[in-house]
JSON list of C-alpha atoms in Angstrom, two decimals:
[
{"chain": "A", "resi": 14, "resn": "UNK", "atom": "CA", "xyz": [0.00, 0.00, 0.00]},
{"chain": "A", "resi": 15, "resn": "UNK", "atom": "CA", "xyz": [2.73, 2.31, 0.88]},
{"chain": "A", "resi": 16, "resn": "UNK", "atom": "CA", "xyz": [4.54, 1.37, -1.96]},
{"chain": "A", "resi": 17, "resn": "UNK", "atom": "CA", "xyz": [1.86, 1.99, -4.50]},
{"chain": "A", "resi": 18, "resn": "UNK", "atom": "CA", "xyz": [0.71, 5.40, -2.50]},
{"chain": "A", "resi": 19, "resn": "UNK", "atom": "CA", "xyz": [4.59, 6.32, -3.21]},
{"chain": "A", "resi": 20, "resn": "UNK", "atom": "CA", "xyz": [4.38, 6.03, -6.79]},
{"chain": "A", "resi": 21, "resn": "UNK", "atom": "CA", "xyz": [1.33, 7.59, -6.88]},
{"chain": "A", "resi": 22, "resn": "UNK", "atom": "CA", "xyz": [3.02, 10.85, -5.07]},
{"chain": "A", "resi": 23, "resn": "UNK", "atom": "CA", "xyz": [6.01, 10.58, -7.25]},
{"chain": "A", "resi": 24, "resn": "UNK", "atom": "CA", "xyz": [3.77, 10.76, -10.56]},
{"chain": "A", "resi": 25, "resn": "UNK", "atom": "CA", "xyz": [2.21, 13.50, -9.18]},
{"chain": "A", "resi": 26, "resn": "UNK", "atom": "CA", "xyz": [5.28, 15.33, -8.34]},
{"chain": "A", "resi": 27, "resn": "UNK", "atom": "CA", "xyz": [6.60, 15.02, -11.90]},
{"chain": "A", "resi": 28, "resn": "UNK", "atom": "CA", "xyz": [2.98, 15.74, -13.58]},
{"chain": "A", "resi": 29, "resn": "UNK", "atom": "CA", "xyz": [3.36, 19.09, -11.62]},
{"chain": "A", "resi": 30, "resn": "UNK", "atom": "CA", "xyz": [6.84, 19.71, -12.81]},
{"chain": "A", "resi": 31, "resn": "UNK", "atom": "CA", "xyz": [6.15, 19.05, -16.24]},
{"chain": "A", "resi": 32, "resn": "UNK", "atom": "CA", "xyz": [2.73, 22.04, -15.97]},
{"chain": "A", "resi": 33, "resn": "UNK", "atom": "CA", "xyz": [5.14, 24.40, -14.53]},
{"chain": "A", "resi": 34, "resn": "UNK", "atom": "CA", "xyz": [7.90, 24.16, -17.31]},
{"chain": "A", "resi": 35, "resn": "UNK", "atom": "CA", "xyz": [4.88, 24.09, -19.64]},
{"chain": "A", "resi": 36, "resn": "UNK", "atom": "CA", "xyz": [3.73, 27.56, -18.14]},
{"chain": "A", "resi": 37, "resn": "UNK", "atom": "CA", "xyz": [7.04, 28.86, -17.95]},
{"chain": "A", "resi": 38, "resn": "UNK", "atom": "CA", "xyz": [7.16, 28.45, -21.61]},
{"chain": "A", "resi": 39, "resn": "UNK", "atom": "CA", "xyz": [3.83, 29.91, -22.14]},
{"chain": "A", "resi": 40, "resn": "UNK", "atom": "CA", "xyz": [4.52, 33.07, -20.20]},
{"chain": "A", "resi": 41, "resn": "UNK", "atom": "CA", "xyz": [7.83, 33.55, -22.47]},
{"chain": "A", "resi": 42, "resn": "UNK", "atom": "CA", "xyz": [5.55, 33.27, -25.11]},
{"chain": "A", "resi": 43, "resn": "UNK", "atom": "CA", "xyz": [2.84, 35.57, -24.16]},
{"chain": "A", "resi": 44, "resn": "UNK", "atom": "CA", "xyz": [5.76, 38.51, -23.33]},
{"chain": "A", "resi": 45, "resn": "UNK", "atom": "CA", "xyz": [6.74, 37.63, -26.62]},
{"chain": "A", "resi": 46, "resn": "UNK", "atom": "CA", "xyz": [3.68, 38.27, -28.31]},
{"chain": "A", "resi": 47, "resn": "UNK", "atom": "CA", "xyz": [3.29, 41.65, -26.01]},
{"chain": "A", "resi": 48, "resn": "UNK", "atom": "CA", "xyz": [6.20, 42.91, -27.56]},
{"chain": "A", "resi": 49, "resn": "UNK", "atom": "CA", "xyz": [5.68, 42.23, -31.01]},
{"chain": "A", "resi": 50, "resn": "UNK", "atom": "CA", "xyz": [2.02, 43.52, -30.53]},
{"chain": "A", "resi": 51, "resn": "UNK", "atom": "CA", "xyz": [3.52, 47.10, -28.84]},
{"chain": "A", "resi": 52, "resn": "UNK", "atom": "CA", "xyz": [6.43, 47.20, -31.71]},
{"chain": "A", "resi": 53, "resn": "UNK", "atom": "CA", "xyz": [3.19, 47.13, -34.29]},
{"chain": "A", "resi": 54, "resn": "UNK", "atom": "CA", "xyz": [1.00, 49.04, -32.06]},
{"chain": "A", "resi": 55, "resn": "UNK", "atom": "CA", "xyz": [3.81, 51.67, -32.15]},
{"chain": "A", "resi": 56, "resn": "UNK", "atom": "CA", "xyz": [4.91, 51.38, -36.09]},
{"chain": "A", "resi": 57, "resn": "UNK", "atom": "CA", "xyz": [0.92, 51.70, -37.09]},
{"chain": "A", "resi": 58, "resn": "UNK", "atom": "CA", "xyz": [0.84, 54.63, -34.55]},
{"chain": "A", "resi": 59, "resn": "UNK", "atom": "CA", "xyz": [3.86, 56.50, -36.41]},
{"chain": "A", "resi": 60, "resn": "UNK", "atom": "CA", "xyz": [2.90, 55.76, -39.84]},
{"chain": "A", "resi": 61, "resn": "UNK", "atom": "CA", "xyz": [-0.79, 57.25, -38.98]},
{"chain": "A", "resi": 62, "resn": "UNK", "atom": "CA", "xyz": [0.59, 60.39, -37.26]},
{"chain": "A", "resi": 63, "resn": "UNK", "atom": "CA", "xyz": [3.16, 60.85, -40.55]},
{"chain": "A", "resi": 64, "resn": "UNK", "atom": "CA", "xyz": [0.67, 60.68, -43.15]},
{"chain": "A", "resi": 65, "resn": "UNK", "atom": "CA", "xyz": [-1.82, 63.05, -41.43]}
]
């Protein structure tokens, strides 16, 4: 019983590891994205205040 209660901890443990690493690599993602979506929120921003 302990045994199998052990395993059943350890699986966990590593199931939980493998979610954060998974967010981690989401949140890089998402600041990514934030930047690329400022750089073009800027550049549209420019381009409409030069041709007025």
């Amino acid at each position: 019983m302990y045994a199998k209660l052990k395993e059943e901890s350890e699986r966990y443990k590593r199931a939980l590891g493998e979610t954060r690493s998974l967010l981690r690599g989401a949140e890089a993602q998402i600041s990514e994205w934030r930047t690329v979506i400022q750089d073009l929120t800027y550049s549209l921003e420019t381009e409409r205040l030069v041709s007025v």
